[in-house]
Structures are given as C-alpha cells and as structure tokens.
Short mmCIF file of C-alpha atoms in Angstrom, two decimals:
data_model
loop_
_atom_site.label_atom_id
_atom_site.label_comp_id
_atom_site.label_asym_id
_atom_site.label_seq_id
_atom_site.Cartn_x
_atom_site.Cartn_y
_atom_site.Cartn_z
CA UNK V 1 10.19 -14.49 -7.07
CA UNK V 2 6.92 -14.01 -5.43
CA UNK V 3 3.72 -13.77 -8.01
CA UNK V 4 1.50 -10.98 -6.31
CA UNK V 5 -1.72 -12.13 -5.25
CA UNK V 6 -0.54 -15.99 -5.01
CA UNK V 7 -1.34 -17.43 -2.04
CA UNK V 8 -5.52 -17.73 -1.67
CA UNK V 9 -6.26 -14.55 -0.93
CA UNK V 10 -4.93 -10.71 -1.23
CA UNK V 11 -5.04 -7.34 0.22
CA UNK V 12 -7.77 -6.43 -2.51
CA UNK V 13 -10.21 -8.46 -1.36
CA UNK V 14 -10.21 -7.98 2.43
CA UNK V 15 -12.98 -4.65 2.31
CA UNK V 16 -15.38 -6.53 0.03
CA UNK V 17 -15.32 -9.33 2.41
CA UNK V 18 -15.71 -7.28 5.39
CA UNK V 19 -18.49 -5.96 4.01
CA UNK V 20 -20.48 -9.05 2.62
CA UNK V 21 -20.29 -10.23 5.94
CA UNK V 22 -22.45 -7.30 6.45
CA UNK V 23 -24.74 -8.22 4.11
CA UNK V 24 -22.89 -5.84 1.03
CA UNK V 25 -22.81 -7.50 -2.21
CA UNK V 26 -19.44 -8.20 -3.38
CA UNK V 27 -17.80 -7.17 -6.53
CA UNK V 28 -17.22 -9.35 -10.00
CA UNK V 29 -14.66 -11.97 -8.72
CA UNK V 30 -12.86 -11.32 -11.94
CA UNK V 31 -11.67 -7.66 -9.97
CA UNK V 32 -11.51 -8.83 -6.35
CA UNK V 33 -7.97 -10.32 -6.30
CA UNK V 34 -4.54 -8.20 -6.73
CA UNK V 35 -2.32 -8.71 -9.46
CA UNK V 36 -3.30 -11.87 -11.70
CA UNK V 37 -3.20 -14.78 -8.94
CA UNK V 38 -4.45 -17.48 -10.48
CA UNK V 39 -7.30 -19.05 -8.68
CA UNK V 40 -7.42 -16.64 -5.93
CA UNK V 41 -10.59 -15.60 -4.33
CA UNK V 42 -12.38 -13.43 -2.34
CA UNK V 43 -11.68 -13.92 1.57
CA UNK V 44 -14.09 -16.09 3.25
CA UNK V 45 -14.98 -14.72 6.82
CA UNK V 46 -17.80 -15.11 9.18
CA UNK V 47 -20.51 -12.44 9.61
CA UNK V 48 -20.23 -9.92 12.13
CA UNK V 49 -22.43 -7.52 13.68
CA UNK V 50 -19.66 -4.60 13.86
CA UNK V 51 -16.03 -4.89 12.31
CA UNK V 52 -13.02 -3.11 12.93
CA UNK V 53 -10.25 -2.89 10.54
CA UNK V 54 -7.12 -1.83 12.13
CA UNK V 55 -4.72 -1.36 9.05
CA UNK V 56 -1.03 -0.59 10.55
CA UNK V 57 1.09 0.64 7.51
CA UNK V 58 4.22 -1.45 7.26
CA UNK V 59 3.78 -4.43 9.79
CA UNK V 60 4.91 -6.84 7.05
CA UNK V 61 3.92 -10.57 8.45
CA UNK V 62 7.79 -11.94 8.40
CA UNK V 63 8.66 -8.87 10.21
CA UNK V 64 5.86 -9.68 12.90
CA UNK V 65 6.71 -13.22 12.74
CA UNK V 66 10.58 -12.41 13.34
CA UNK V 67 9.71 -10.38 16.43
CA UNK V 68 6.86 -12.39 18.35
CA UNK V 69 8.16 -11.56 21.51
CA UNK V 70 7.22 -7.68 20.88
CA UNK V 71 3.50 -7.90 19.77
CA UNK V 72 2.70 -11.36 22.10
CA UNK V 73 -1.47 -10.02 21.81
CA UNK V 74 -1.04 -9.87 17.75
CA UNK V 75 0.74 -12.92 17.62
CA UNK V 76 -1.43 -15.10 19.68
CA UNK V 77 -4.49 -14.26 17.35
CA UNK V 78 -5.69 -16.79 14.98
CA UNK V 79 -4.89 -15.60 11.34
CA UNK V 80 -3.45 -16.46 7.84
CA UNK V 81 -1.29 -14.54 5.60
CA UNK V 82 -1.84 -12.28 2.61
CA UNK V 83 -0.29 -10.86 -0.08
CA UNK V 84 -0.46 -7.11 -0.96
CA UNK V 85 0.93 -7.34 -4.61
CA UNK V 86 2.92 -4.72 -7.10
CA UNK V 87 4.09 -2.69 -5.89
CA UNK V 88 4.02 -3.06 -2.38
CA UNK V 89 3.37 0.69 -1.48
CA UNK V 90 1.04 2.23 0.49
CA UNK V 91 -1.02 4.36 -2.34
CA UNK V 92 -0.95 1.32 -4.15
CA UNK V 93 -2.62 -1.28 -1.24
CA UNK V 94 -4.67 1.38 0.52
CA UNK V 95 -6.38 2.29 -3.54
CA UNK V 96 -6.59 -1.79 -3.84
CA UNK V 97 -8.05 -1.87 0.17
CA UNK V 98 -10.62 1.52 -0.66
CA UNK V 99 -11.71 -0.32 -3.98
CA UNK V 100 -11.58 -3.92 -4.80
CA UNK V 101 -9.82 -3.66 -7.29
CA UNK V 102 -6.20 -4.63 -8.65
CA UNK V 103 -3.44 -1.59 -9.31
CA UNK V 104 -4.55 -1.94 -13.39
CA UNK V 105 -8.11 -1.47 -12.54
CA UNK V 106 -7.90 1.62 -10.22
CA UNK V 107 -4.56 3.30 -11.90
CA UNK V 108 -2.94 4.16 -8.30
CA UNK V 109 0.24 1.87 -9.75
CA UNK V 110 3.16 3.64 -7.92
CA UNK V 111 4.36 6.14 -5.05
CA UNK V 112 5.31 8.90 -8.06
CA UNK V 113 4.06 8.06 -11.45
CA UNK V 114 4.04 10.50 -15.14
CA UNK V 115 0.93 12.33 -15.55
CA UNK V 116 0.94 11.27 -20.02
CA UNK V 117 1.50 14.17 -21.89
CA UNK V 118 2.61 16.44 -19.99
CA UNK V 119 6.13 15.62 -18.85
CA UNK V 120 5.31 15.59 -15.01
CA UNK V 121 5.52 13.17 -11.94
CA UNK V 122 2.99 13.33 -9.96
CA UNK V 123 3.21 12.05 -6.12
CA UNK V 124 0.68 9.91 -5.07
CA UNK V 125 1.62 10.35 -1.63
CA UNK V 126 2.02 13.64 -1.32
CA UNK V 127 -0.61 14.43 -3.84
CA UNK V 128 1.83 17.21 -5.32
CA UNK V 129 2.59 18.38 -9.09
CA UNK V 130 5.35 20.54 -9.83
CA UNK V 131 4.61 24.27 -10.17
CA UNK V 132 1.61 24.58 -8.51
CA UNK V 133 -0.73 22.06 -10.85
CA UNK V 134 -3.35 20.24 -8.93
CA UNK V 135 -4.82 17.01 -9.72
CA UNK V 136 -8.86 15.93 -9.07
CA UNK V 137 -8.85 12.51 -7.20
CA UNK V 138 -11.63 11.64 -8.83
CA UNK V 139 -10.06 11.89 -12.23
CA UNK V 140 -7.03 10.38 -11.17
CA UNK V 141 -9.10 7.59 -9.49
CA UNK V 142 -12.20 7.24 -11.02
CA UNK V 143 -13.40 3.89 -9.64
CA UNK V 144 -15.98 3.90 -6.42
CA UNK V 145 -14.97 2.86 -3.38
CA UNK V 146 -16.22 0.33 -0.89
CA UNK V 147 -17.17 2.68 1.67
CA UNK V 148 -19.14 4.11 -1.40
CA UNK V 149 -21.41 0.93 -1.81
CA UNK V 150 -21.56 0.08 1.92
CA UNK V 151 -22.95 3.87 2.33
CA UNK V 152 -25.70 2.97 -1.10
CA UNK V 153 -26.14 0.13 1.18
CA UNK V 154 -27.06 1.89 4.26
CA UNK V 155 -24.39 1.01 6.15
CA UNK V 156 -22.33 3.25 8.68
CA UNK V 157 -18.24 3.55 7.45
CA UNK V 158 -15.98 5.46 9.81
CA UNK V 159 -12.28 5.96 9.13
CA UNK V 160 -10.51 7.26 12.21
CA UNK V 161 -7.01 8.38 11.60
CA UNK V 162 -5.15 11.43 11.63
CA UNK V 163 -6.18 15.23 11.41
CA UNK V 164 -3.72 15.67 8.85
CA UNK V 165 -4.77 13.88 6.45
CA UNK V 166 -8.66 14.16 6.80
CA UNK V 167 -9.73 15.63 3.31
CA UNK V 168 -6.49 15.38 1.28
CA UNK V 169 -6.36 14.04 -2.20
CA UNK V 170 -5.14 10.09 -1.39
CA UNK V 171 -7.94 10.14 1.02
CA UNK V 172 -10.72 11.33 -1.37
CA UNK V 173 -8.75 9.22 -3.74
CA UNK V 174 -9.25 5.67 -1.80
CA UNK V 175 -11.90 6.59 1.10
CA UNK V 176 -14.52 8.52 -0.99
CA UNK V 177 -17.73 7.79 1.43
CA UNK V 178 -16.12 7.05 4.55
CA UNK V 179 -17.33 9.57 7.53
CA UNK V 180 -14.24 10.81 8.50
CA UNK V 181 -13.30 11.27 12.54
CA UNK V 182 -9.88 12.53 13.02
CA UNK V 183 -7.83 11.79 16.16
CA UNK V 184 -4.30 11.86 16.46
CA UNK V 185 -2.82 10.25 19.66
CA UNK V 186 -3.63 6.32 20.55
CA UNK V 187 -5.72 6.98 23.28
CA UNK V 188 -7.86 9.66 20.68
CA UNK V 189 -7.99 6.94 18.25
CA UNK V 190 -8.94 3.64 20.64
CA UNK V 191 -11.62 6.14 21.99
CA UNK V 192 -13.02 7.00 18.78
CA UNK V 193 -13.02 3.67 17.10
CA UNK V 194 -15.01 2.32 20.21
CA UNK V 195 -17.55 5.46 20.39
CA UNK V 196 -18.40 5.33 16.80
CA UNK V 197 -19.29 1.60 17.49
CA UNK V 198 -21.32 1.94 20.48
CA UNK V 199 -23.45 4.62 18.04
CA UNK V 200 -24.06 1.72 15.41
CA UNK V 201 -20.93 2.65 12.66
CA UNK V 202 -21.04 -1.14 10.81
CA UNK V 203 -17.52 -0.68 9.94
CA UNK V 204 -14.69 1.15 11.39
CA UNK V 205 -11.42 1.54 10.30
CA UNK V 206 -8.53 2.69 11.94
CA UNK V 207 -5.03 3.38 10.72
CA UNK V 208 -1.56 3.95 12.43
CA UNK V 209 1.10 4.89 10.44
CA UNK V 210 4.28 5.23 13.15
CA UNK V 211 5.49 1.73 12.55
CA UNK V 212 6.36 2.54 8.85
CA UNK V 213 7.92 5.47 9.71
CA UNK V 214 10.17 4.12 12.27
CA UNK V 215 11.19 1.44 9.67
CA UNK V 216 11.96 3.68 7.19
CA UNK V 217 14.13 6.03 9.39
CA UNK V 218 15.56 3.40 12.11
CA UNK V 219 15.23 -0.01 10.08
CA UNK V 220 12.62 -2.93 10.41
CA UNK V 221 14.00 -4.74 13.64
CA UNK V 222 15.44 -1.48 15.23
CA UNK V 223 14.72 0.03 18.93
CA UNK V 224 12.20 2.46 17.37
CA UNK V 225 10.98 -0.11 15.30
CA UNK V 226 10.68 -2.36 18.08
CA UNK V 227 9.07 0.41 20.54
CA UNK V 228 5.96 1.08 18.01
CA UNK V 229 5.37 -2.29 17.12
CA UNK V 230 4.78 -2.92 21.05
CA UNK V 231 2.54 0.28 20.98
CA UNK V 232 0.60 -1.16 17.92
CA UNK V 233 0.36 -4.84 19.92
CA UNK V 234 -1.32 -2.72 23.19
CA UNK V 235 -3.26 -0.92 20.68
CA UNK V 236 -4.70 -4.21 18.89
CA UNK V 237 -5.61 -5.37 22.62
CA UNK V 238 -7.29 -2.28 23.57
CA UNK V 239 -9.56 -1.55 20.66
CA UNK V 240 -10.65 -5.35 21.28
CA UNK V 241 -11.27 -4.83 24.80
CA UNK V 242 -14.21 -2.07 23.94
CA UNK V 243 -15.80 -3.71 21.50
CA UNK V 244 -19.29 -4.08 21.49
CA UNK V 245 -20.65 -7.94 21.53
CA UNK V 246 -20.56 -9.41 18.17
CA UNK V 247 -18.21 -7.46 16.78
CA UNK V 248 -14.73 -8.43 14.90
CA UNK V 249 -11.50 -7.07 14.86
CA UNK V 250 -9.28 -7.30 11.61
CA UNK V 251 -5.74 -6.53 11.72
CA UNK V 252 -3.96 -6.12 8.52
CA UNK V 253 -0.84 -4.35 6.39
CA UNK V 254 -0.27 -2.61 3.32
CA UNK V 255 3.00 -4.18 2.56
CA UNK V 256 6.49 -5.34 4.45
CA UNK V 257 9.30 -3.65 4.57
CA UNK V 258 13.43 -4.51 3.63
CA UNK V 259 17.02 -2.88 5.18
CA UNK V 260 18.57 -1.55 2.36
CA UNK V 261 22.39 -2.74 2.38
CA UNK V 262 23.06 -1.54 -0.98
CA UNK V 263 22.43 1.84 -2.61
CA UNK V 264 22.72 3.19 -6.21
CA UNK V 265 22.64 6.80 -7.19
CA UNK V 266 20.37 6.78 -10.39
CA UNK V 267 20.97 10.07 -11.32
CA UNK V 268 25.01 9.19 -11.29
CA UNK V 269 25.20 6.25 -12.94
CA UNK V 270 25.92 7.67 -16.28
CA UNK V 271 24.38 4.09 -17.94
CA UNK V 272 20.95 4.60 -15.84
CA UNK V 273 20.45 8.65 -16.84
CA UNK V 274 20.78 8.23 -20.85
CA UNK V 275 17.83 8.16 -22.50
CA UNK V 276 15.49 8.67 -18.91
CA UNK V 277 12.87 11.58 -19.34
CA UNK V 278 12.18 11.13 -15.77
CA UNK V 279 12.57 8.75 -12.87
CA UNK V 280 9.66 7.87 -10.88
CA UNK V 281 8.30 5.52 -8.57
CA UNK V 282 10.35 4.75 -5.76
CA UNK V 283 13.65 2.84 -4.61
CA UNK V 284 11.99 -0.89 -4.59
CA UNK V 285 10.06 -0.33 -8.08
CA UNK V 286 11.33 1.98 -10.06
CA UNK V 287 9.15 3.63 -13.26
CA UNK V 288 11.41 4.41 -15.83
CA UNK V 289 10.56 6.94 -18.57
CA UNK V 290 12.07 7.31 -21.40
CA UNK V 291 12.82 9.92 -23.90
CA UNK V 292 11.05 9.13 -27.95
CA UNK V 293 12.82 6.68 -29.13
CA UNK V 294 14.83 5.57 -26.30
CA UNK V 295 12.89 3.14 -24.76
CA UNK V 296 15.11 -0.29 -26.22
CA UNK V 297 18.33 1.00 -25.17
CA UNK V 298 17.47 2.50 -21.38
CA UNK V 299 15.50 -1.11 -20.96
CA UNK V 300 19.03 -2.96 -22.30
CA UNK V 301 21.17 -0.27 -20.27
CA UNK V 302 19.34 -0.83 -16.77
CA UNK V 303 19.00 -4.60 -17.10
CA UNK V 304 22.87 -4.72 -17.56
CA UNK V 305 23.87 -2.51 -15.04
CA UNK V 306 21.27 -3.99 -12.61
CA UNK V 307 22.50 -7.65 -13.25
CA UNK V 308 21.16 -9.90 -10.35
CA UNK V 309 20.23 -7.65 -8.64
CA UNK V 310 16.88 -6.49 -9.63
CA UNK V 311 14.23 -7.41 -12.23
CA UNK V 312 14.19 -5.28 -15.17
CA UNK V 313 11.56 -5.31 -17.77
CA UNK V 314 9.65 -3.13 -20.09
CA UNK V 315 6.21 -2.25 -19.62
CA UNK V 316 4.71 -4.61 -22.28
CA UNK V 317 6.64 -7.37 -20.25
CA UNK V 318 5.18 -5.85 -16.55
CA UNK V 319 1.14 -5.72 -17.86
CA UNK V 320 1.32 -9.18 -19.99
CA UNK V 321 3.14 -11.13 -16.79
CA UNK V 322 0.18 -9.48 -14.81
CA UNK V 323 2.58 -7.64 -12.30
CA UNK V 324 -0.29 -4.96 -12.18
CA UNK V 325 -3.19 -7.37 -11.99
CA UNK V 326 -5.07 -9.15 -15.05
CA UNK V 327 -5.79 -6.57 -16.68
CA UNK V 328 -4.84 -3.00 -16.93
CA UNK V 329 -6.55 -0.17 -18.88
CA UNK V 330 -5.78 0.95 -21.33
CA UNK V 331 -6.01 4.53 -19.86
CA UNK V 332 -3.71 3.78 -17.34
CA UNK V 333 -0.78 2.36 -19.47
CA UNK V 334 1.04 5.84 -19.87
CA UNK V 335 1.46 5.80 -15.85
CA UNK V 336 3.86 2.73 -16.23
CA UNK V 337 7.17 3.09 -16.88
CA UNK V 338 8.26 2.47 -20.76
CA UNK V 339 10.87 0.56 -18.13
CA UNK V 340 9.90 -1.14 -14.81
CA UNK V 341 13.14 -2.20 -12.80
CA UNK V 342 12.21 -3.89 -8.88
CA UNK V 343 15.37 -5.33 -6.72
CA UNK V 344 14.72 -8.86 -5.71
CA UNK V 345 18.13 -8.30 -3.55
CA UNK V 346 17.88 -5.45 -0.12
CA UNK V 347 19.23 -2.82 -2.91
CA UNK V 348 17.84 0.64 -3.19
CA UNK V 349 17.62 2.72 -6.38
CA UNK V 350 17.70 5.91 -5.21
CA UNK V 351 17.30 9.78 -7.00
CA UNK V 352 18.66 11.94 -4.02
CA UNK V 353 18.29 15.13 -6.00
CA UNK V 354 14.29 14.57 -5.87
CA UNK V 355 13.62 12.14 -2.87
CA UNK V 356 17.04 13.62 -0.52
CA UNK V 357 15.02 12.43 2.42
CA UNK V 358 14.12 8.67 0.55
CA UNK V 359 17.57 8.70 -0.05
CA UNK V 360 18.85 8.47 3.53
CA UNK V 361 15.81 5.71 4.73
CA UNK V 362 17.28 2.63 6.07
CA UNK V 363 13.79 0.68 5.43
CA UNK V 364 12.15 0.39 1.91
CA UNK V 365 9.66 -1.28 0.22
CA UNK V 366 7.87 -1.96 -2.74
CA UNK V 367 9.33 -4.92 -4.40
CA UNK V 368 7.78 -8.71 -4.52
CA UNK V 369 10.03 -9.75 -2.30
CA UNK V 370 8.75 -12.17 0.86
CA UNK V 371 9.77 -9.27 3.36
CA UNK V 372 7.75 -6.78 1.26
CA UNK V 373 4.67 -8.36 0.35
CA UNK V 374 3.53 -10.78 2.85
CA UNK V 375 1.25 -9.15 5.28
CA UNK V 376 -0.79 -10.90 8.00
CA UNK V 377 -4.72 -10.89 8.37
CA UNK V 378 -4.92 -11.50 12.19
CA UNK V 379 -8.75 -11.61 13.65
CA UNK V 380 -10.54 -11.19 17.21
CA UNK V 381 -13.81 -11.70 18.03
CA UNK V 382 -16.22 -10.47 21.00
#
C-alpha cells in the first residue's frame, strides 16, 4: 500500500512552488503537502521568468515509464516523481493543484460525494444535482486559490483549455482568478499558451484531457492510448519550442490510471446494497453511505465480500490514517462515506444503473495503487 503524499513531494504543492519562484509567498507548510506524508515538503525549483504548466489528465508516471518509446521528448526531460494522493481523481488533484491544499482542507474528496442532509450525490465532475438543484462553487469550495494570490500579487495567470469548460462550476471551483483563454484543438492551444507569454502572463497553464479519455474507453497501453500520448509528447516539444527566454516548462498529472480485469455490480450484490443510502464516489474509491443505524454492519458486509481485494474501512478509520490529508474539517466529514472501500487489486466497483457509461470503461482510477498515484513532474527550460 502506497501512503499518499510519501515520497518528498506531492501534487499539492507543485502551484505554490511555481509561484514562489515568482516571487509569491507560499502557504503554511503544515497545508502544502497531500494527504499526511510525513516529512514532505514543498517542491524546491529554480526561479523562472515565465512558467508553463502543462497538466495532461491521466499520464500516470509508470504508464509513461512503460511506454518510453511513445513520448521519447517527455521522457528525455530531467524530472522526479510525485504523488497525487486519495483519491487519485481528477476533481480531487486539480482542487489540491488550484489550492495548496490537501482533499480535507478544500472538501473536493471524491468524483460524486453526499451533499449532508439532504440525501443527494452531488457530481463533482459534472457539477450536477438531481432534479434541477444547483450548487455555488464557492460554497462547496470555499478556500482561495493560487491563481487568487498570484493575481493579489500582481501576477498574470492564464489557463488555456477547452471552450467547454470555461466558466463551469469545477473551474470556478479550483481556478477562481485565472484569466481564462479557451482553445480547443492542439495547434489553438500551443498558440495560445505561447501568445499569452510573449504579452507578459507569469504563469500559464495548459490542460489536455484526451489521454484520460482514451484510457478510460480503450485501456492505458492501447492504440488510442498510445496515439494521444504521442500527440501529448509533440505537444510538450512544441509549447517548449516558443517559449520566451527564461521561461520553464512543467509537465505534470493528476493521477495514473489501472485496466480493470475484474468487475462487481454493487447494486447486485445483495451483501453490498443492505443498509447503503447511496453509493458514491467512483469504481477505485468507493463512498459508502449508509442508512441510520447501519453503518457497523454495511462496513462488516463490504469488508467480507471485498476480501483481498480492496481496502475497506470506515470513515473514522480513513480521516485518523490521514487518507484525506492531516487534517480534515470538520465541515467536510459528512462528504465521506460512513464506509470508504478502494481496490488495491485492477477490480472495479461499479453502479451501472447510475454511471452505465463508468460501467463499460476499461481504464479506472482512483485508488493508492503505484499505477494510480504516481505521476511524473518532468521540466524544460529556455
């Protein structure tokens, strides 16, 4: 079992170091590190003029490392390895990437998590509620955001990504303070990133979400797979090539990614439905609510029926081992599951009756498994 945040260094604290090489102040240490890693500190890089973050969703750094041959630019650039921490989902690492902060601090703990009280899930994704409720990001996530202080601090933060999702909850969520240029296509996106440079943007990040997808559909390894992570290496190469002198290119992950070879229905296993209120989170870390009362028996039902093959424990057991970080608020407590149950083998706990199209994936992730949260911090320099 991996510890999240073990290993000198974590997704959390990658912004905050971008931007005290910029001359931003960075946060209380006590907050800058994901999920309770022991000694772990804030990134040490050198300063830079200009920095680009290029964060590619899913390019987990064993699945790099496997296929070298297929991203030779990435994997000839000097870099270490991270760890994105629990769970390893995108809302989860882009809230820790936006903020600083660990999942307990800035509440973004899972893909679909219960609102407390009133008996709904609410995607984090998606941003959705069930019959037409809305929810304010900044309620939802209260805590300011990088781009925030580097704007107080007068610098320039562009996030160039695509059209779609310019303005939507997540992104007011995690990006609050970024100027937001939408492009769509590669070329749109290369050309932005080095325009918004040239005009003095301090730090510019850039996201590219097509790798993720084609794991989740095709597998991690597959022809698709293998296809976009060659268009993400030609992308890395290009955005370096326009880079103004004295500028830095980051390229980092939000988590890995497994092939599912096992499969459980959770809404047909008779011993995983009594007792569950609702279901949320997703197939690698599952929230678990339970109805009053019921909380002892679903925790003793899923742990036997998930028998080595995942880690099942209740959500006193998930905040004091520091799954979510050091600390979580106490605010934020009625988002975890009363049960939290994460595979440690390539299983998937799937709810097709909710997630039909999570239920087909071939790729998942979430879990604290190597494949999932290892993700690589490559660097470039001009």
């Amino acid at each position: 079992m991996l510890v999240p945040g073990y290993g000198g260094g974590s997704l959390a604290d990658l912004p905050d170091a971008l931007l005290a090489a910029l001359g931003v102040r960075a946060p209380d240490p006590d907050t800058a590190t994901l999920s309770g890693a022991a000694g772990a500190g804030p990134l040490v890089l050198e300063p830079a003029d200009r920095v680009c973050l290029f964060l590619v969703d899913g390019l987990g750094a064993e699945l790099l490392r496997a296929h070298a041959e297929a991203a030779p630019f990435l994997s000839g650039l000097a870099g270490r390895t991270l760890t994105a921490g629990f769970p390893a989902t995108t809302v989860t690492s882009l809230c820790s990437l936006g903020t600083g902060l660990t999942p307990g601090e800035h509440g973004m703990l899972g893909l679909t998590l219960a609102v407390p009280g009133t008996g709904h899930l609410f995607n984090c994704l998606r941003w959705t509620l069930p019959d037409g409720l809305t929810m304010d990001p900044e309620l939802w996530q209260p805590a300011p955001t990088v781009y925030q202080r580097a704007t107080r601090a007068g610098l320039d933060a562009v996030y160039v990504g695509p059209a779609e999702f310019e303005g939507t909850g997540l992104t007011q969520a995690v990006y609050r303070g970024v100027r937001y240029v939408a492009a769509d296509t590669v070329d749109d996106r290369v050309a932005r990133v080095h325009e918004s440079m040239r005009q003095g943007a301090a730090h510019v990040t850039v996201y590219y979400g097509d790798l993720d997808a084609a794991g989740h559909m095709t597998g991690w390894g597959s022809e698709e797979w293998l296809r976009q992570l060659a268009i993400v290496d030609d992308m890395a190469r290009r955005l370096v090539e326009g880079l103004p002198p004295g500028s830095a290119l980051y390229v980092t992950a939000d988590h890995g990614m497994v092939n599912a070879t096992e499969k459980i229905d959770a809404e047909s296993v008779p011993e995983l439905t009594q007792g569950v209120a609702l279901l949320g989170g997703e197939a690698r870390a599952r929230h678990v609510y339970a109805e009053p009362g019921a909380g002892r028996d679903v925790l003793a039902a899923w742990r036997e029926t998930l028998r080595g093959k995942a880690w099942v424990v209740s959500r006193r057991e998930a905040v004091e081992s520091g799954w979510f970080g050091p600390r979580v608020r106490e605010a934020w407590l009625g988002r975890i599951g009363d049960v939290v149950a994460v595979p440690y083998t390539d299983l998937a706990i799937i709810a097709p009756s909710h997630h039909r199209v999570e239920a087909m994936f071939t790729g998942y992730h979430g879990s604290m498994t190597a494949a999932e949260q290892y993700v690589p911090l490559l660097q470039a320099r001009t």
